[in-house]
Amino acid sequence: MPAPNSPHAGQQRIKMRDVLVDHADEQLGDAMAQSLAHRASLVGELRALGGAVSRVPAHATAWGARHQEVLAATWIHPLGIAEQDQSFAALQVLGTGAYGAYSSDVRRSAAELAWPGQTGTRLRALSERTDPQHLFDGGLNLRSQNSSAT
């Protein structure tokens, strides 16, 4: 529903990054603090994982991340890819997975972190079979050759 005094253009300029981290510990807290201290960072999030989702076998769905305890994310000013990388660097090194639908990073390395190993192989084959012309090439995907994020 349109707001009469605040038109919506449909574009979000803020960028996001996330990683899945094995353990919620002091190292994660230090990395989040370092990331939030960067001039590009706006907001940080830590979301608990586990529970019933962790009881599903990793190969059963496209969500291959079943052992990590935490999703760590930041919202970042759109200052360019180098600034985004710098602001997220301390968290990135802790990442053993990613939630692809919650990130502005559409580079191949981000897709491989979101869908590693057998999960990625299976999804890439499914994509090649169902979309041979690669029409659905926007956003994070395993077939793109994106070398930069917007």
Short mmCIF file of N, CA and C in Angstrom, two decimals:
data_model
loop_
_atom_site.label_atom_id
_atom_site.label_comp_id
_atom_site.label_asym_id
_atom_site.label_seq_id
_atom_site.Cartn_x
_atom_site.Cartn_y
_atom_site.Cartn_z
N MET A 1 0.85 -1.17 0.00
CA MET A 1 0.00 0.00 0.00
C MET A 1 0.89 1.23 0.00
N PRO A 2 0.72 2.12 -0.94
CA PRO A 2 1.58 3.30 -1.02
C PRO A 2 1.37 4.25 0.16
N ALA A 3 2.46 4.78 0.65
CA ALA A 3 2.40 5.81 1.69
C ALA A 3 2.41 7.17 0.99
N PRO A 4 1.41 8.02 1.23
CA PRO A 4 1.29 9.26 0.46
C PRO A 4 2.46 10.23 0.63
N ASN A 5 3.10 10.24 1.77
CA ASN A 5 4.18 11.19 2.01
C ASN A 5 5.57 10.57 1.88
N SER A 6 5.63 9.31 1.54
CA SER A 6 6.91 8.63 1.45
C SER A 6 6.88 7.60 0.33
N PRO A 7 7.10 8.03 -0.91
CA PRO A 7 7.05 7.07 -2.02
C PRO A 7 8.14 6.01 -1.92
N HIS A 8 7.80 4.83 -2.31
CA HIS A 8 8.73 3.69 -2.26
C HIS A 8 9.25 3.43 -3.66
N ALA A 9 10.56 3.49 -3.83
CA ALA A 9 11.16 3.27 -5.14
C ALA A 9 11.52 1.80 -5.36
N GLY A 10 11.44 0.99 -4.32
CA GLY A 10 11.70 -0.43 -4.46
C GLY A 10 13.15 -0.84 -4.47
N GLN A 11 14.05 0.02 -4.11
CA GLN A 11 15.47 -0.32 -4.13
C GLN A 11 16.08 -0.13 -2.75
N GLN A 12 16.79 -1.13 -2.31
CA GLN A 12 17.50 -1.08 -1.03
C GLN A 12 18.98 -0.87 -1.34
N ARG A 13 19.54 0.21 -0.88
CA ARG A 13 20.96 0.49 -1.15
C ARG A 13 21.87 -0.17 -0.13
N ILE A 14 21.39 -0.45 1.05
CA ILE A 14 22.21 -1.07 2.10
C ILE A 14 22.61 -2.47 1.65
N LYS A 15 23.84 -2.85 1.92
CA LYS A 15 24.35 -4.17 1.58
C LYS A 15 24.37 -5.03 2.84
N MET A 16 24.35 -6.34 2.63
CA MET A 16 24.37 -7.27 3.76
C MET A 16 25.38 -8.37 3.49
N ARG A 17 25.93 -8.87 4.57
CA ARG A 17 26.82 -10.04 4.51
C ARG A 17 26.45 -10.95 5.67
N ASP A 18 26.68 -12.23 5.48
CA ASP A 18 26.48 -13.17 6.58
C ASP A 18 27.42 -14.36 6.43
N VAL A 19 27.69 -14.99 7.53
CA VAL A 19 28.39 -16.27 7.56
C VAL A 19 27.76 -17.11 8.67
N LEU A 20 27.89 -18.40 8.52
CA LEU A 20 27.50 -19.34 9.56
C LEU A 20 28.77 -19.72 10.29
N VAL A 21 28.70 -19.69 11.61
CA VAL A 21 29.88 -19.91 12.45
C VAL A 21 29.62 -21.13 13.34
N ASP A 22 30.64 -21.95 13.49
CA ASP A 22 30.49 -23.20 14.24
C ASP A 22 30.12 -22.99 15.70
N HIS A 23 30.75 -21.99 16.36
CA HIS A 23 30.53 -21.83 17.80
C HIS A 23 30.33 -20.36 18.18
N ALA A 24 29.43 -20.13 19.09
CA ALA A 24 29.24 -18.80 19.68
C ALA A 24 30.23 -18.70 20.84
N ASP A 25 31.31 -17.95 20.62
CA ASP A 25 32.34 -17.86 21.64
C ASP A 25 32.95 -16.46 21.64
N GLU A 26 33.99 -16.27 22.45
CA GLU A 26 34.64 -14.97 22.56
C GLU A 26 35.26 -14.53 21.24
N GLN A 27 35.78 -15.46 20.47
CA GLN A 27 36.36 -15.13 19.17
C GLN A 27 35.30 -14.53 18.25
N LEU A 28 34.10 -15.08 18.27
CA LEU A 28 33.01 -14.53 17.47
C LEU A 28 32.65 -13.13 17.97
N GLY A 29 32.59 -12.95 19.29
CA GLY A 29 32.30 -11.63 19.84
C GLY A 29 33.33 -10.59 19.44
N ASP A 30 34.60 -10.98 19.49
CA ASP A 30 35.67 -10.07 19.08
C ASP A 30 35.56 -9.72 17.59
N ALA A 31 35.26 -10.71 16.77
CA ALA A 31 35.14 -10.47 15.33
C ALA A 31 33.96 -9.55 15.03
N MET A 32 32.84 -9.74 15.73
CA MET A 32 31.69 -8.87 15.53
C MET A 32 32.03 -7.44 15.96
N ALA A 33 32.70 -7.29 17.08
CA ALA A 33 33.09 -5.96 17.54
C ALA A 33 34.01 -5.28 16.53
N GLN A 34 34.95 -6.03 16.00
CA GLN A 34 35.88 -5.48 15.00
C GLN A 34 35.12 -5.07 13.74
N SER A 35 34.20 -5.90 13.30
CA SER A 35 33.41 -5.57 12.12
C SER A 35 32.56 -4.33 12.34
N LEU A 36 31.93 -4.23 13.49
CA LEU A 36 31.07 -3.08 13.77
C LEU A 36 31.86 -1.79 13.97
N ALA A 37 33.14 -1.90 14.28
CA ALA A 37 33.97 -0.70 14.45
C ALA A 37 34.36 -0.08 13.11
N HIS A 38 34.20 -0.83 12.03
CA HIS A 38 34.56 -0.32 10.70
C HIS A 38 33.57 0.75 10.27
N ARG A 39 34.03 1.76 9.59
CA ARG A 39 33.18 2.89 9.20
C ARG A 39 32.04 2.50 8.27
N ALA A 40 32.16 1.40 7.57
CA ALA A 40 31.11 0.98 6.63
C ALA A 40 29.96 0.24 7.32
N SER A 41 30.20 -0.31 8.50
CA SER A 41 29.20 -1.14 9.16
C SER A 41 28.11 -0.31 9.84
N LEU A 42 26.88 -0.80 9.72
CA LEU A 42 25.73 -0.14 10.33
C LEU A 42 25.17 -0.92 11.50
N VAL A 43 24.86 -2.19 11.29
CA VAL A 43 24.18 -3.03 12.27
C VAL A 43 24.78 -4.42 12.22
N GLY A 44 24.81 -5.07 13.36
CA GLY A 44 25.26 -6.46 13.41
C GLY A 44 24.16 -7.35 13.96
N GLU A 45 24.17 -8.59 13.54
CA GLU A 45 23.19 -9.56 14.01
C GLU A 45 23.87 -10.87 14.36
N LEU A 46 23.42 -11.49 15.40
CA LEU A 46 23.80 -12.85 15.74
C LEU A 46 22.50 -13.62 15.94
N ARG A 47 22.31 -14.67 15.17
CA ARG A 47 21.10 -15.48 15.27
C ARG A 47 21.48 -16.91 15.62
N ALA A 48 20.83 -17.44 16.63
CA ALA A 48 21.09 -18.82 17.05
C ALA A 48 20.53 -19.80 16.03
N LEU A 49 21.30 -20.84 15.75
CA LEU A 49 20.86 -21.93 14.89
C LEU A 49 20.78 -23.19 15.74
N GLY A 50 20.38 -24.25 15.16
CA GLY A 50 20.31 -25.51 15.88
C GLY A 50 18.88 -26.00 16.00
N GLY A 51 18.63 -26.81 17.00
CA GLY A 51 17.29 -27.34 17.20
C GLY A 51 16.92 -28.34 16.13
N ALA A 52 15.65 -28.33 15.74
CA ALA A 52 15.13 -29.31 14.79
C ALA A 52 15.84 -29.25 13.45
N VAL A 53 16.23 -28.04 13.01
CA VAL A 53 16.90 -27.93 11.71
C VAL A 53 18.21 -28.70 11.68
N SER A 54 18.86 -28.83 12.80
CA SER A 54 20.14 -29.54 12.86
C SER A 54 19.97 -31.05 12.84
N ARG A 55 18.77 -31.54 13.03
CA ARG A 55 18.54 -32.98 13.02
C ARG A 55 18.30 -33.53 11.61
N VAL A 56 18.11 -32.64 10.63
CA VAL A 56 17.90 -33.07 9.24
C VAL A 56 19.27 -33.33 8.63
N PRO A 57 19.44 -34.44 7.91
CA PRO A 57 20.73 -34.70 7.28
C PRO A 57 21.13 -33.58 6.30
N ALA A 58 22.39 -33.22 6.27
CA ALA A 58 22.88 -32.11 5.44
C ALA A 58 22.56 -32.31 3.97
N HIS A 59 22.53 -33.53 3.48
CA HIS A 59 22.28 -33.80 2.07
C HIS A 59 20.79 -33.84 1.72
N ALA A 60 19.91 -33.72 2.69
CA ALA A 60 18.47 -33.89 2.46
C ALA A 60 17.80 -32.71 1.75
N THR A 61 18.36 -31.53 1.87
CA THR A 61 17.76 -30.34 1.28
C THR A 61 18.86 -29.44 0.71
N ALA A 62 18.48 -28.30 0.17
CA ALA A 62 19.46 -27.33 -0.32
C ALA A 62 20.17 -26.63 0.83
N TRP A 63 19.63 -26.69 2.02
CA TRP A 63 20.27 -26.09 3.20
C TRP A 63 21.25 -27.11 3.76
N GLY A 64 22.50 -27.02 3.34
CA GLY A 64 23.51 -27.98 3.77
C GLY A 64 24.12 -27.67 5.12
N ALA A 65 23.84 -26.50 5.67
CA ALA A 65 24.46 -26.08 6.93
C ALA A 65 23.66 -26.67 8.09
N ARG A 66 24.22 -27.66 8.74
CA ARG A 66 23.49 -28.32 9.82
C ARG A 66 24.26 -28.35 11.14
N HIS A 67 25.54 -28.01 11.12
CA HIS A 67 26.32 -28.12 12.35
C HIS A 67 26.64 -26.78 13.00
N GLN A 68 26.48 -25.68 12.29
CA GLN A 68 26.85 -24.38 12.84
C GLN A 68 25.85 -23.93 13.92
N GLU A 69 26.36 -23.17 14.88
CA GLU A 69 25.54 -22.67 15.99
C GLU A 69 24.98 -21.27 15.76
N VAL A 70 25.63 -20.48 14.87
CA VAL A 70 25.31 -19.06 14.78
C VAL A 70 25.33 -18.56 13.34
N LEU A 71 24.38 -17.70 13.01
CA LEU A 71 24.46 -16.88 11.81
C LEU A 71 24.93 -15.51 12.28
N ALA A 72 26.04 -15.04 11.74
CA ALA A 72 26.57 -13.71 12.05
C ALA A 72 26.44 -12.85 10.81
N ALA A 73 25.82 -11.68 10.95
CA ALA A 73 25.57 -10.83 9.79
C ALA A 73 25.80 -9.37 10.14
N THR A 74 26.11 -8.60 9.11
CA THR A 74 26.18 -7.14 9.25
C THR A 74 25.48 -6.48 8.09
N TRP A 75 24.96 -5.32 8.35
CA TRP A 75 24.38 -4.44 7.33
C TRP A 75 25.43 -3.37 7.09
N ILE A 76 25.69 -3.06 5.81
CA ILE A 76 26.85 -2.26 5.45
C ILE A 76 26.44 -1.12 4.52
N HIS A 77 27.04 0.06 4.75
CA HIS A 77 26.86 1.18 3.82
C HIS A 77 27.32 0.75 2.43
N PRO A 78 26.66 1.21 1.38
CA PRO A 78 27.07 0.84 0.01
C PRO A 78 28.27 1.65 -0.47
N LEU A 79 29.42 1.41 0.12
CA LEU A 79 30.63 2.18 -0.18
C LEU A 79 31.54 1.48 -1.19
N GLY A 80 31.10 0.40 -1.77
CA GLY A 80 31.93 -0.33 -2.72
C GLY A 80 32.37 -1.66 -2.15
N ILE A 81 32.72 -2.56 -3.04
CA ILE A 81 33.04 -3.93 -2.65
C ILE A 81 34.26 -4.02 -1.74
N ALA A 82 35.28 -3.20 -1.96
CA ALA A 82 36.48 -3.26 -1.11
C ALA A 82 36.15 -2.88 0.33
N GLU A 83 35.34 -1.84 0.50
CA GLU A 83 34.93 -1.43 1.85
C GLU A 83 34.05 -2.49 2.50
N GLN A 84 33.17 -3.10 1.73
CA GLN A 84 32.32 -4.16 2.27
C GLN A 84 33.18 -5.33 2.73
N ASP A 85 34.14 -5.72 1.90
CA ASP A 85 35.03 -6.82 2.27
C ASP A 85 35.82 -6.50 3.54
N GLN A 86 36.35 -5.29 3.63
CA GLN A 86 37.12 -4.90 4.80
C GLN A 86 36.27 -4.91 6.06
N SER A 87 35.05 -4.40 5.95
CA SER A 87 34.20 -4.32 7.14
C SER A 87 33.79 -5.70 7.64
N PHE A 88 33.73 -6.67 6.76
CA PHE A 88 33.26 -8.00 7.12
C PHE A 88 34.39 -9.01 7.31
N ALA A 89 35.62 -8.60 7.08
CA ALA A 89 36.76 -9.53 7.06
C ALA A 89 36.91 -10.35 8.33
N ALA A 90 36.78 -9.76 9.48
CA ALA A 90 36.97 -10.49 10.75
C ALA A 90 35.93 -11.60 10.92
N LEU A 91 34.72 -11.36 10.46
CA LEU A 91 33.68 -12.39 10.52
C LEU A 91 33.85 -13.42 9.41
N GLN A 92 34.25 -12.96 8.24
CA GLN A 92 34.37 -13.85 7.08
C GLN A 92 35.30 -15.01 7.38
N VAL A 93 36.41 -14.76 8.06
CA VAL A 93 37.38 -15.83 8.32
C VAL A 93 36.84 -16.90 9.25
N LEU A 94 35.81 -16.58 10.03
CA LEU A 94 35.21 -17.56 10.93
C LEU A 94 34.14 -18.41 10.25
N GLY A 95 33.70 -17.98 9.07
CA GLY A 95 32.58 -18.63 8.40
C GLY A 95 32.90 -20.01 7.87
N THR A 96 32.02 -20.95 8.20
CA THR A 96 32.11 -22.30 7.66
C THR A 96 30.88 -22.59 6.79
N GLY A 97 30.11 -21.57 6.52
CA GLY A 97 28.93 -21.66 5.68
C GLY A 97 28.34 -20.28 5.54
N ALA A 98 27.25 -20.18 4.78
CA ALA A 98 26.56 -18.91 4.60
C ALA A 98 25.10 -19.18 4.29
N TYR A 99 24.26 -18.21 4.60
CA TYR A 99 22.85 -18.26 4.22
C TYR A 99 22.72 -17.33 3.02
N GLY A 100 22.71 -17.90 1.83
CA GLY A 100 22.79 -17.13 0.60
C GLY A 100 21.69 -16.12 0.40
N ALA A 101 20.51 -16.37 0.91
CA ALA A 101 19.39 -15.45 0.70
C ALA A 101 19.47 -14.22 1.59
N TYR A 102 20.49 -14.13 2.42
CA TYR A 102 20.61 -13.02 3.37
C TYR A 102 21.89 -12.23 3.14
N SER A 103 22.36 -12.22 1.90
CA SER A 103 23.62 -11.56 1.60
C SER A 103 23.54 -10.83 0.27
N SER A 104 24.22 -9.71 0.19
CA SER A 104 24.33 -8.96 -1.06
C SER A 104 25.52 -9.42 -1.88
N ASP A 105 26.35 -10.27 -1.33
CA ASP A 105 27.54 -10.75 -2.01
C ASP A 105 27.12 -11.86 -2.97
N VAL A 106 27.22 -11.60 -4.27
CA VAL A 106 26.81 -12.58 -5.27
C VAL A 106 27.99 -13.19 -6.02
N ARG A 107 29.17 -13.08 -5.44
CA ARG A 107 30.35 -13.69 -6.06
C ARG A 107 30.29 -15.21 -5.93
N ARG A 108 31.00 -15.86 -6.80
CA ARG A 108 31.04 -17.33 -6.81
C ARG A 108 31.49 -17.88 -5.47
N SER A 109 32.45 -17.24 -4.82
CA SER A 109 32.95 -17.71 -3.52
C SER A 109 31.84 -17.71 -2.47
N ALA A 110 30.93 -16.74 -2.56
CA ALA A 110 29.80 -16.70 -1.61
C ALA A 110 28.84 -17.85 -1.88
N ALA A 111 28.59 -18.15 -3.16
CA ALA A 111 27.71 -19.27 -3.51
C ALA A 111 28.30 -20.59 -3.04
N GLU A 112 29.60 -20.75 -3.19
CA GLU A 112 30.25 -21.98 -2.77
C GLU A 112 30.23 -22.14 -1.25
N LEU A 113 30.23 -21.04 -0.52
CA LEU A 113 30.12 -21.11 0.93
C LEU A 113 28.68 -21.44 1.34
N ALA A 114 27.72 -20.91 0.60
CA ALA A 114 26.30 -21.18 0.90
C ALA A 114 25.91 -22.61 0.56
N TRP A 115 26.47 -23.14 -0.53
CA TRP A 115 26.11 -24.49 -1.00
C TRP A 115 27.37 -25.30 -1.27
N PRO A 116 28.04 -25.74 -0.22
CA PRO A 116 29.31 -26.44 -0.40
C PRO A 116 29.15 -27.90 -0.80
N GLY A 117 30.24 -28.47 -1.28
CA GLY A 117 30.35 -29.91 -1.50
C GLY A 117 29.24 -30.52 -2.31
N GLN A 118 28.70 -31.63 -1.80
CA GLN A 118 27.66 -32.38 -2.49
C GLN A 118 26.40 -31.56 -2.71
N THR A 119 26.07 -30.69 -1.77
CA THR A 119 24.89 -29.83 -1.94
C THR A 119 25.07 -28.95 -3.16
N GLY A 120 26.22 -28.31 -3.29
CA GLY A 120 26.48 -27.45 -4.44
C GLY A 120 26.50 -28.22 -5.74
N THR A 121 27.11 -29.40 -5.74
CA THR A 121 27.16 -30.23 -6.94
C THR A 121 25.75 -30.59 -7.39
N ARG A 122 24.93 -31.01 -6.45
CA ARG A 122 23.54 -31.39 -6.76
C ARG A 122 22.73 -30.21 -7.27
N LEU A 123 22.87 -29.03 -6.64
CA LEU A 123 22.11 -27.86 -7.06
C LEU A 123 22.59 -27.33 -8.42
N ARG A 124 23.88 -27.38 -8.67
CA ARG A 124 24.40 -26.94 -9.96
C ARG A 124 23.85 -27.84 -11.08
N ALA A 125 23.83 -29.14 -10.86
CA ALA A 125 23.30 -30.07 -11.86
C ALA A 125 21.81 -29.83 -12.08
N LEU A 126 21.07 -29.58 -11.03
CA LEU A 126 19.65 -29.28 -11.14
C LEU A 126 19.43 -28.00 -11.94
N SER A 127 20.23 -26.98 -11.68
CA SER A 127 20.13 -25.72 -12.41
C SER A 127 20.44 -25.91 -13.89
N GLU A 128 21.47 -26.68 -14.18
CA GLU A 128 21.84 -26.92 -15.59
C GLU A 128 20.75 -27.69 -16.33
N ARG A 129 20.08 -28.59 -15.62
CA ARG A 129 19.03 -29.39 -16.23
C ARG A 129 17.74 -28.59 -16.44
N THR A 130 17.37 -27.76 -15.46
CA THR A 130 16.09 -27.05 -15.53
C THR A 130 16.19 -25.67 -16.18
N ASP A 131 17.39 -25.12 -16.26
CA ASP A 131 17.58 -23.79 -16.85
C ASP A 131 18.83 -23.81 -17.73
N PRO A 132 18.81 -24.57 -18.83
CA PRO A 132 20.02 -24.73 -19.65
C PRO A 132 20.52 -23.43 -20.26
N GLN A 133 19.65 -22.45 -20.51
CA GLN A 133 20.09 -21.17 -21.07
C GLN A 133 20.58 -20.21 -19.98
N HIS A 134 20.48 -20.63 -18.73
CA HIS A 134 20.89 -19.81 -17.58
C HIS A 134 20.19 -18.46 -17.58
N LEU A 135 18.86 -18.51 -17.75
CA LEU A 135 18.05 -17.30 -17.74
C LEU A 135 17.94 -16.71 -16.33
N PHE A 136 17.94 -17.58 -15.33
CA PHE A 136 17.84 -17.12 -13.94
C PHE A 136 19.25 -16.94 -13.38
N ASP A 137 19.91 -15.88 -13.86
CA ASP A 137 21.31 -15.67 -13.50
C ASP A 137 21.51 -14.52 -12.52
N GLY A 138 20.43 -13.93 -12.04
CA GLY A 138 20.55 -12.83 -11.09
C GLY A 138 20.75 -13.35 -9.68
N GLY A 139 21.42 -12.59 -8.87
CA GLY A 139 21.62 -12.96 -7.48
C GLY A 139 22.66 -14.05 -7.31
N LEU A 140 22.63 -14.67 -6.17
CA LEU A 140 23.61 -15.69 -5.82
C LEU A 140 23.27 -17.00 -6.51
N ASN A 141 24.21 -17.51 -7.29
CA ASN A 141 23.99 -18.80 -7.91
C ASN A 141 25.33 -19.47 -8.21
N LEU A 142 25.30 -20.77 -8.30
CA LEU A 142 26.53 -21.55 -8.47
C LEU A 142 27.06 -21.56 -9.89
N ARG A 143 26.27 -21.14 -10.85
CA ARG A 143 26.71 -21.18 -12.23
C ARG A 143 27.30 -19.86 -12.71
N SER A 144 27.06 -18.80 -11.99
CA SER A 144 27.55 -17.50 -12.46
C SER A 144 29.07 -17.41 -12.32
N GLN A 145 29.62 -16.55 -13.08
CA GLN A 145 31.05 -16.28 -13.01
C GLN A 145 31.29 -14.90 -12.41
N ASN A 146 30.34 -14.44 -11.58
CA ASN A 146 30.46 -13.10 -11.00
C ASN A 146 31.78 -12.99 -10.27
N SER A 147 32.50 -11.92 -10.55
CA SER A 147 33.76 -11.69 -9.86
C SER A 147 33.69 -10.46 -8.95
N SER A 148 32.56 -9.78 -8.98
CA SER A 148 32.38 -8.64 -8.09
C SER A 148 30.95 -8.56 -7.63
N ALA A 149 30.73 -7.95 -6.51
CA ALA A 149 29.38 -7.74 -5.99
C ALA A 149 29.06 -6.27 -6.07
N THR A 150 27.81 -5.97 -6.15
CA THR A 150 27.42 -4.57 -6.24
C THR A 150 27.24 -3.97 -4.88
#
